[in-house]
Coordinates of C-alpha atoms (C1' of nucleotides) in Angstrom, one line a residue:
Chain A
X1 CA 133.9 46.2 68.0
X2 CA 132.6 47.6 71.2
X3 CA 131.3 51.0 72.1
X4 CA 133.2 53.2 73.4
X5 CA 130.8 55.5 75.3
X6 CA 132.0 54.3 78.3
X7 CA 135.6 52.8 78.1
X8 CA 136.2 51.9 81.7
X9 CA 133.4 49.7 84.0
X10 CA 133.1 50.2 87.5
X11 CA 133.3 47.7 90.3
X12 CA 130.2 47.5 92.7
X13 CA 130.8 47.8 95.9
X14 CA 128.1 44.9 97.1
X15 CA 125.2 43.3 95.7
X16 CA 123.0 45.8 97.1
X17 CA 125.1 48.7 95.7
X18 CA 124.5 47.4 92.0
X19 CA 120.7 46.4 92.5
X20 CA 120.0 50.0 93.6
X21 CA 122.2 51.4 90.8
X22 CA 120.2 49.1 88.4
X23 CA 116.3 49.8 90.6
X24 CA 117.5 53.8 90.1
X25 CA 118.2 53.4 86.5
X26 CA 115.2 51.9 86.0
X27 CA 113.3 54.4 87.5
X28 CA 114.4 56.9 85.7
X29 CA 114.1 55.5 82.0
X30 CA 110.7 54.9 83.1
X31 CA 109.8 58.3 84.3
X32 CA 111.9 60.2 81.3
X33 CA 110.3 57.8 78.6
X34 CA 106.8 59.3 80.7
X35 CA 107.4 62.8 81.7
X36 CA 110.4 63.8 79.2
X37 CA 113.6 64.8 80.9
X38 CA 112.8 68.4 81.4
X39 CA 109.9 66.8 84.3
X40 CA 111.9 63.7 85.5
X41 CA 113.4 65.6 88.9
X42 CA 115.3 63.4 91.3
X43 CA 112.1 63.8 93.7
X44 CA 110.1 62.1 90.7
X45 CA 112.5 58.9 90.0
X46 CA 112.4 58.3 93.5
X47 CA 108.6 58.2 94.1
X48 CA 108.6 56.0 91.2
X49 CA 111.5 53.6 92.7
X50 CA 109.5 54.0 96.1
X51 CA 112.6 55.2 98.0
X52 CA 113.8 58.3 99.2
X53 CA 115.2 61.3 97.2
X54 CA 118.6 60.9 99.4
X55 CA 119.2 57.4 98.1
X56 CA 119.7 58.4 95.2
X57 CA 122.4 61.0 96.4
X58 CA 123.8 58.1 97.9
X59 CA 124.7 55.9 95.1
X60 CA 124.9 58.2 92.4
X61 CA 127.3 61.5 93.1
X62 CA 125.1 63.8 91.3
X63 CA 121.9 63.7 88.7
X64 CA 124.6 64.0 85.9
X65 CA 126.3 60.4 86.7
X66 CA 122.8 59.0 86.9
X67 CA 122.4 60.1 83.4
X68 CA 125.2 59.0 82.1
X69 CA 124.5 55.5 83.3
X70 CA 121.2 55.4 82.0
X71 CA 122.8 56.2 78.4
X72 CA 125.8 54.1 79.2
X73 CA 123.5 50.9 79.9
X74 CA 120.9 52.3 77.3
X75 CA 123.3 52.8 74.7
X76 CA 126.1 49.8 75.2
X77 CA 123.1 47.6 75.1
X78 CA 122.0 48.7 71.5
X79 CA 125.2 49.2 69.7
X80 CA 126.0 45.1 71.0
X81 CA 123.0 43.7 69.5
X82 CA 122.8 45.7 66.4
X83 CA 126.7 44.7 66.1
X84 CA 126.3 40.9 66.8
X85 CA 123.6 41.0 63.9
X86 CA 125.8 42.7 61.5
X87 CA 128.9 40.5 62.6
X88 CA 129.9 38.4 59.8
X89 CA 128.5 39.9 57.0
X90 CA 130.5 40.8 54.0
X91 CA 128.7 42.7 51.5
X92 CA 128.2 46.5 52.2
X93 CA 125.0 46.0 51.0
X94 CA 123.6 43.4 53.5
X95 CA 125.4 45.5 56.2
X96 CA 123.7 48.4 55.6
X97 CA 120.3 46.9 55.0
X98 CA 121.0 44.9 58.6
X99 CA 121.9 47.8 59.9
X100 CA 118.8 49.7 59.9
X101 CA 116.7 46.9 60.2
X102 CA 118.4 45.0 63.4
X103 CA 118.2 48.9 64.8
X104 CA 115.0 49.0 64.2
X105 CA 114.1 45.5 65.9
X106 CA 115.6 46.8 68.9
X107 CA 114.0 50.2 69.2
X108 CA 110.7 48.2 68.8
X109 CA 111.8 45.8 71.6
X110 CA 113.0 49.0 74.1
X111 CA 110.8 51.5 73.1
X112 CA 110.9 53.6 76.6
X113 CA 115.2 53.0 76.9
X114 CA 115.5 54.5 73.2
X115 CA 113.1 57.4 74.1
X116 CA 114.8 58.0 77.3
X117 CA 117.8 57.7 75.6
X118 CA 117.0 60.3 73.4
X119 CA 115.6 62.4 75.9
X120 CA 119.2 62.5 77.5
X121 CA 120.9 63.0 74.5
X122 CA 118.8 65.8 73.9
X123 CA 118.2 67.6 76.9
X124 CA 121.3 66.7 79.2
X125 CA 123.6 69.6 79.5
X126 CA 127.1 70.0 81.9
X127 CA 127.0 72.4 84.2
X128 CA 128.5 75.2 81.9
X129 CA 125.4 74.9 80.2
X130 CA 127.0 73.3 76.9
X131 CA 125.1 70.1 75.7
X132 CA 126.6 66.6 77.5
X133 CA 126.2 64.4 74.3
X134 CA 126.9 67.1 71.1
X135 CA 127.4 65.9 67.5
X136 CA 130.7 64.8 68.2
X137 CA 129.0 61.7 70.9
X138 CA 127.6 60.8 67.0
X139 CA 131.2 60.5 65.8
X140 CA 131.6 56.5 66.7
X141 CA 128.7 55.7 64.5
X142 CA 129.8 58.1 61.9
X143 CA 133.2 56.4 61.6
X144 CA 131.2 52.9 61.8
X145 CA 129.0 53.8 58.9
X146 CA 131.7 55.3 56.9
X147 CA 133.6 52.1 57.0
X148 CA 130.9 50.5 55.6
X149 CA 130.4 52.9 53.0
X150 CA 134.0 52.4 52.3
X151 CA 134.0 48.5 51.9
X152 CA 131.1 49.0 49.6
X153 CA 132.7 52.1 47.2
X154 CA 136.1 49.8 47.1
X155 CA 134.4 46.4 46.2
X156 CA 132.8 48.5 43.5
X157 CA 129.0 47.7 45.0
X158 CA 128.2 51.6 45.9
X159 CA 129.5 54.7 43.8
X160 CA 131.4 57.8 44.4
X161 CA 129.7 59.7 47.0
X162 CA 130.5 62.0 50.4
X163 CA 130.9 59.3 53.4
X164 CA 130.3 62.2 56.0
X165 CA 127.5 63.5 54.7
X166 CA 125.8 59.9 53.8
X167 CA 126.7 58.6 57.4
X168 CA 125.2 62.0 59.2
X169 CA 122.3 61.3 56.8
X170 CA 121.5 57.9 57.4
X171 CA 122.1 58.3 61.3
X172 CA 119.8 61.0 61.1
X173 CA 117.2 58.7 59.3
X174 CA 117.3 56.4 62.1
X175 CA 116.4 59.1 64.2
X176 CA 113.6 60.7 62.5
X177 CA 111.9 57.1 62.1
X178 CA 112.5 56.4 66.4
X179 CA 111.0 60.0 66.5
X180 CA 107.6 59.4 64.5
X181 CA 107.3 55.8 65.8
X182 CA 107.4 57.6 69.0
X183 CA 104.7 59.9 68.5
X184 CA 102.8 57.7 66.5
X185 CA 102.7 53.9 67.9
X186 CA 100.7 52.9 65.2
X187 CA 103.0 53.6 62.8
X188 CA 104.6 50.6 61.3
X189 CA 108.1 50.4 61.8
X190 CA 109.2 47.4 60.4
X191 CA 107.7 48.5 57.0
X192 CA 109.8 52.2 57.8
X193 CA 112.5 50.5 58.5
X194 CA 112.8 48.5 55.2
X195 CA 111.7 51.9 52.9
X196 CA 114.9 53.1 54.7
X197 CA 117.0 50.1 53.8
X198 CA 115.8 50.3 50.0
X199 CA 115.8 54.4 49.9
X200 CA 119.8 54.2 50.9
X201 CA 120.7 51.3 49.7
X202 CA 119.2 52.9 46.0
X203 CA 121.4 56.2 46.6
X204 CA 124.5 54.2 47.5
X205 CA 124.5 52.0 44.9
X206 CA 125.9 52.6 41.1
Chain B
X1 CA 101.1 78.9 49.8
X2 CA 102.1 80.2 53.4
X3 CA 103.5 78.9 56.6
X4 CA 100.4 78.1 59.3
X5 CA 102.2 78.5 62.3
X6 CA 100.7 81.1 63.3
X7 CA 98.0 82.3 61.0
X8 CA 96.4 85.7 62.6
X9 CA 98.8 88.2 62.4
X10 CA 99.0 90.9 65.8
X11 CA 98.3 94.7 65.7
X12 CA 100.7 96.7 67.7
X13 CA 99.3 99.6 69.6
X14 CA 102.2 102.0 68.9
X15 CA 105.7 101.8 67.1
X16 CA 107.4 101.5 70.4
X17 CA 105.6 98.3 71.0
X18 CA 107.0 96.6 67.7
X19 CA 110.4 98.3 67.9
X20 CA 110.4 96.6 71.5
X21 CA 108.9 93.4 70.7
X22 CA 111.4 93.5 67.7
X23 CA 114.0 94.3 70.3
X24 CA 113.5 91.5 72.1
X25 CA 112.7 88.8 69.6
X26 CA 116.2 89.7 68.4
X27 CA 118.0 89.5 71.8
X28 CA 116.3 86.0 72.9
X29 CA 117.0 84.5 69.7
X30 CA 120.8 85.9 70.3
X31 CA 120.9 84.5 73.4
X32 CA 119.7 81.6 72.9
X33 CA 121.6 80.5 70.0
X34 CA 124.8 81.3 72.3
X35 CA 123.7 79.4 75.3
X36 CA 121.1 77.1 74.6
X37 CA 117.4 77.4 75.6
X38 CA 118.2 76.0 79.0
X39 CA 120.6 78.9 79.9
X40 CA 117.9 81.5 78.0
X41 CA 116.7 82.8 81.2
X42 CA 113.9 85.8 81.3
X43 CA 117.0 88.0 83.0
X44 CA 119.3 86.7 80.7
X45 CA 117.2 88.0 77.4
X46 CA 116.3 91.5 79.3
X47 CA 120.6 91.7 80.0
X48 CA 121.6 91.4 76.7
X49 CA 118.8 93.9 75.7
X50 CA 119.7 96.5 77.7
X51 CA 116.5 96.6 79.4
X52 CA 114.5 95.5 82.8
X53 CA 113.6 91.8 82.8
X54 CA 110.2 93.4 83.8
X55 CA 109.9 95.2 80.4
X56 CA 109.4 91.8 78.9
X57 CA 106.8 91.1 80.9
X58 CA 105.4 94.2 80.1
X59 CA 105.3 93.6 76.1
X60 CA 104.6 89.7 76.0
X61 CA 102.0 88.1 78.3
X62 CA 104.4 85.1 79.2
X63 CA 107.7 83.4 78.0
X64 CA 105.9 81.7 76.0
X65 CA 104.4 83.8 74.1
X66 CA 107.5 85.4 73.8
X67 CA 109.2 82.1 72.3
X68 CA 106.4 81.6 69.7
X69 CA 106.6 84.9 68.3
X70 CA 110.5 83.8 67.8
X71 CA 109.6 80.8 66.1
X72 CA 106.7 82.5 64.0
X73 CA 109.5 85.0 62.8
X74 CA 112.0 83.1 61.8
X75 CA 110.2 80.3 60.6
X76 CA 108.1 82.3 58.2
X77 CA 111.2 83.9 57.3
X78 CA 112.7 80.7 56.0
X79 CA 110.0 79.3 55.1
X80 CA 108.9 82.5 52.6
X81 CA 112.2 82.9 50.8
X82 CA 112.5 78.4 50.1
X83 CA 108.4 78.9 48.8
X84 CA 110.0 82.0 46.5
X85 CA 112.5 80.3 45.1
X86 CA 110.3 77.1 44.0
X87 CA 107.8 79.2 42.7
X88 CA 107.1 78.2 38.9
X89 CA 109.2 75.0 39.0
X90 CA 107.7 71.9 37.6
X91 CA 110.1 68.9 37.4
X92 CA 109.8 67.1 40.6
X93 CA 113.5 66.6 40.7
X94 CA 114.0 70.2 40.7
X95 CA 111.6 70.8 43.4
X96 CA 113.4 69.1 45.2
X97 CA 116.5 69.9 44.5
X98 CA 115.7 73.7 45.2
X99 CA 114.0 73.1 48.2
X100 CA 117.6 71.5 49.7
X101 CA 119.4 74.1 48.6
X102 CA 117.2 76.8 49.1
X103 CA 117.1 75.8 52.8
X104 CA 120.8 75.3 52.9
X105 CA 121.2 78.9 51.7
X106 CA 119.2 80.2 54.2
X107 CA 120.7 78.6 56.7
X108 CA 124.0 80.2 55.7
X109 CA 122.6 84.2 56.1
X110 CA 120.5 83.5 59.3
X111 CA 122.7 81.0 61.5
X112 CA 121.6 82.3 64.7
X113 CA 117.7 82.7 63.7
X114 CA 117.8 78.9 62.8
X115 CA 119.9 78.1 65.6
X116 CA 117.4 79.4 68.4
X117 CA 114.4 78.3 66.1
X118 CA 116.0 74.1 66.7
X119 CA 116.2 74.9 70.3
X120 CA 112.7 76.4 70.9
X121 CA 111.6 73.3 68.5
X122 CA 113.2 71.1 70.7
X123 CA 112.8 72.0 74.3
X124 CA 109.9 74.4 74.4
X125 CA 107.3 72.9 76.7
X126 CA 104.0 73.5 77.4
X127 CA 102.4 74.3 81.5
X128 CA 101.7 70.6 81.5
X129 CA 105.2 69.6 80.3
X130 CA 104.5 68.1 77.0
X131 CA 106.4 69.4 73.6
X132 CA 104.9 72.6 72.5
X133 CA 106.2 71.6 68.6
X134 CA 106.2 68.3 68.3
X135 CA 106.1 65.6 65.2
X136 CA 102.4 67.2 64.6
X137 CA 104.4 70.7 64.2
X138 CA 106.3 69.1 61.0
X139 CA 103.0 68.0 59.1
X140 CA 102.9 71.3 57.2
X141 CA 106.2 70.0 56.0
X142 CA 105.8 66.5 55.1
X143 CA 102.6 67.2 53.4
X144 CA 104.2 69.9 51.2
X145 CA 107.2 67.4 50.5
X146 CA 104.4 64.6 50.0
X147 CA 103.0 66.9 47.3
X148 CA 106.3 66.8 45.2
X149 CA 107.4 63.2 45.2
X150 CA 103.5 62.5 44.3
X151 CA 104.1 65.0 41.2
X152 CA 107.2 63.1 40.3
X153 CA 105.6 59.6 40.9
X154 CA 102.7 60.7 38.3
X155 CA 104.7 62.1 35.9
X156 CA 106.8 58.8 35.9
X157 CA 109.7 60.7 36.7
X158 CA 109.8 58.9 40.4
X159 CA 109.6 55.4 41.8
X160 CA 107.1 53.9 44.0
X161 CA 108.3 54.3 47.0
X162 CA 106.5 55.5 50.7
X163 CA 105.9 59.5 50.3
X164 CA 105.9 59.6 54.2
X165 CA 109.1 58.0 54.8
X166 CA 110.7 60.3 52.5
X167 CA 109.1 63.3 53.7
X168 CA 110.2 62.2 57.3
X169 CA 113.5 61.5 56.2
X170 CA 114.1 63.9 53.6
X171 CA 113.2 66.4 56.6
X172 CA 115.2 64.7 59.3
X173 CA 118.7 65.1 56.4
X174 CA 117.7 68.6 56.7
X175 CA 118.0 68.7 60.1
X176 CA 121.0 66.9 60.7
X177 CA 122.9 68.6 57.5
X178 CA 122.0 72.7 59.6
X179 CA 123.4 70.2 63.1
X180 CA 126.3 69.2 61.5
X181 CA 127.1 72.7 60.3
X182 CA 126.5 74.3 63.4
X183 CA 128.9 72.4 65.3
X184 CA 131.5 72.1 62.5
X185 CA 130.9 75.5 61.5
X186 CA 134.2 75.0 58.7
X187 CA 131.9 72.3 57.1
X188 CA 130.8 72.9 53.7
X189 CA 127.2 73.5 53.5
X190 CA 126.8 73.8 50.0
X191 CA 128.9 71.0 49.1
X192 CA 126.7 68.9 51.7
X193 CA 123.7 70.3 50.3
X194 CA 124.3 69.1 46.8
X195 CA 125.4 65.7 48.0
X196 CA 121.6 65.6 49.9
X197 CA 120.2 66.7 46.4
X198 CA 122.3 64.0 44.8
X199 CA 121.4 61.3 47.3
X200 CA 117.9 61.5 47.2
X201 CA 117.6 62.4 43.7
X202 CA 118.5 59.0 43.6
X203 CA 116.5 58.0 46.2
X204 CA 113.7 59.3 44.1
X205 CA 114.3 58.6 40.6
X206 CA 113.2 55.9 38.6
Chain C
dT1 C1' 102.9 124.1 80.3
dC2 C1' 101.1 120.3 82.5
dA3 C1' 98.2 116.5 83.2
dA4 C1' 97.2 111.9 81.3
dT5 C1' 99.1 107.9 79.4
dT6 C1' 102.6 104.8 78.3
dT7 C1' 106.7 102.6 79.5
dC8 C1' 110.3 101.2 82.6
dT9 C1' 112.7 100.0 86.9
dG10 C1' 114.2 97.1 90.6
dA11 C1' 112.7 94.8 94.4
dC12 C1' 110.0 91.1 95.7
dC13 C1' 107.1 86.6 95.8
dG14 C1' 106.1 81.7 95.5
dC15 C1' 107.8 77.7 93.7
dA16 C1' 110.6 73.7 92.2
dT17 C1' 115.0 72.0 91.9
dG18 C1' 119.5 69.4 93.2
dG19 C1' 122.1 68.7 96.9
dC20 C1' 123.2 68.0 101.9
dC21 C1' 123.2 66.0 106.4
dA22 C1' 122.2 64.3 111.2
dA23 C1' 119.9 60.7 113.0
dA24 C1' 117.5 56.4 112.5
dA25 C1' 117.3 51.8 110.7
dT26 C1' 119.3 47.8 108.9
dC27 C1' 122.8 44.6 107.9
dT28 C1' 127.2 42.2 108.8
dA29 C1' 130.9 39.9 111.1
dG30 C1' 133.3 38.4 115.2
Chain D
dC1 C1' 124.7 39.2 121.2
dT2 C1' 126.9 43.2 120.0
dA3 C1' 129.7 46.7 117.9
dG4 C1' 130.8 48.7 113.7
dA5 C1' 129.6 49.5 108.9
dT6 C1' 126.3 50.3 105.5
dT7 C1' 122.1 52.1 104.0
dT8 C1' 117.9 54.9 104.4
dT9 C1' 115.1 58.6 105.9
dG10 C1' 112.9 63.1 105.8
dG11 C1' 113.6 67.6 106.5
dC12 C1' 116.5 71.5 105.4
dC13 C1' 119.1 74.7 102.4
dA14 C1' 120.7 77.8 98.7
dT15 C1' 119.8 78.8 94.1
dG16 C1' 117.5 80.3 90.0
dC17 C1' 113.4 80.6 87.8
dG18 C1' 109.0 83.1 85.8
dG19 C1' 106.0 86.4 87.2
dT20 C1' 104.1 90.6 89.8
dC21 C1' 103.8 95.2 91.4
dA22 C1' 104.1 100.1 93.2
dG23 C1' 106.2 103.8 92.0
dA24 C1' 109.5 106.5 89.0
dA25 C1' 110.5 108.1 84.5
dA26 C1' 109.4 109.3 79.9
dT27 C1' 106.3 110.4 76.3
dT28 C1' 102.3 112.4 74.4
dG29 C1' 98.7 115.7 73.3
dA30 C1' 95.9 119.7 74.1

DNA sequence: TCAATTTCTGACCGCATGGCCAAAATCTAG
DNA sequence: CTAGATTTTGGCCATGCGGTCAGAAATTGA
């Protein structure tokens, strides 16, 4: 199970190529996770990189394929390890109770790459003006969770409910509880994160 | 109870100034729930309006202003007729279950209003670049939401659980279900509606 | 009717952005 | 060492933005 944001990698040029790639990348999770998208200008990732603004035209053919490594790296990264964690489980239970958590663990771990992450997400749009990831970027986890669901309703462990509307639901959970972490660092999101794993667990369940 | 989002209400100088400002209101939120707040542009707005982009900058002192008198429309709007219709109730679990789909319902008649009101949530910034509505706009919210589940918990008729996570995520499912919806608009938002009322009913109960 | 007031127009301003490019600097290979 | 390729610089450009303004148009009231 891998994810399928981006299907095909690229092939670096030189060493140097990638380190920039992976120095501009940088910068600009760092200065999104700061500022917020709407303020992270090309002119700002670079002072932040210390290079010039042109480099960045250089190795990247526009400000969209610089987002859409940042989410590519970002994202890849998160779906592997929350995957690895769930891998072997059986019961749809555990899964979903791994699921949130092992999520959780990693937004804890990359706080700024899941804000910037979001940022993008939220903010990036193609240049017709229609949003670059929309609902249907959502539809691989969707499908994930629902299979889950689905293991669980046929080994009788959950009941009879919607599998869209639970996996929208539960995905949107996740969210909400990066979002108030994010604005409030205090909050505890371990403890969230296992409220989450008993509220869904108790509405899946018969 | 009333929504605090904005409490002083405005006196307009003449009728033309409120059939203008109406005017407008109406046009930005039409606009924007066609192309995004990105692609809302001053211009834009005064085009579909029928009017000179300077007219807008005649009747509100800034955009905005001009975007928070959207979101103080609609959001009292919506927020009014979901109050109305939980007026009197007393079981917890039919708070709640009205409040779901109350909103839902609302949704339905006033796609646009609610469409533009998520974006000007989302993206509106302030001069220095931080979220004008942020988590801190949603506390009205979960406090309200807090007040039911504690009613249910003290009459027995809930579980122990975290009110805040529920609020949070109660309010994020509300989201998502109006983000589903609006990019799938065949989806069945009462039927999703019920299943949210289902699923944390559950969620909820003893 | 006609002057005062309100409203509207369309051109204009300063600003920030993403992108571009010629020239300079640096690195690499023969 | 040197010639060619790669990489970087810093300034420049066109674009679109929100906002301003003088003057025209419309409305109002006596």
């Amino acid at each position: 199970m891998r994810s399928e944001i981006e299907p095909g990698g690229r092939k670096p040029r030189s060493f140097i190529e990638e380190a920039r790639r992976a120095q501009i990348v940088a910068s600009a999770v760092a200065v999104i996770a700061e500022v917020g998208f709407a303020q992270a200008s090309l002119a700002r990732i670079a002072k932040h990189a210390g290079i010039s603004k042109g480099v960045i035209s250089y190795h990247f053919a526009g400000k969209e394929e610089l987002m859409e490594e940042v989410v590519t790296r970002v994202y890849t990264e998160a779906a592997d390890h929350v995957l690895a964690e769930m891998e072997g489980l059986q019961d749809a239970g555990e899964l979903l109770r791994t699921y949130v958590i092992a999520n959780a663990a990693h937004m804890r771990r990359h706080r700024a790459q899941i804000m910037a992450l979001g940022e993008i997400f939220n903010n990036l749009r193609t240049a017709e003006g229609k949003p670059r990831y929309g609902v249907q970027t959502s539809e691989e986890i969707y499908q994930a969770l629902e299979s889950v669901f689905r293991l669980g309703q046929r080994t009788g462990r959950f009941r009879d409910f919607d599998l869209r509307v639970m996996a929208v639901t539960l995905s949107a959970a996740m969210d909400s509880m990066f979002g108030y972490w994010a604005a409030y660092p205090e909050h505890d999101l371990e403890a969230h994160a296992r409220e989450l794993a008993d509220l869904f667990e108790r509405a899946c369940s018969t």
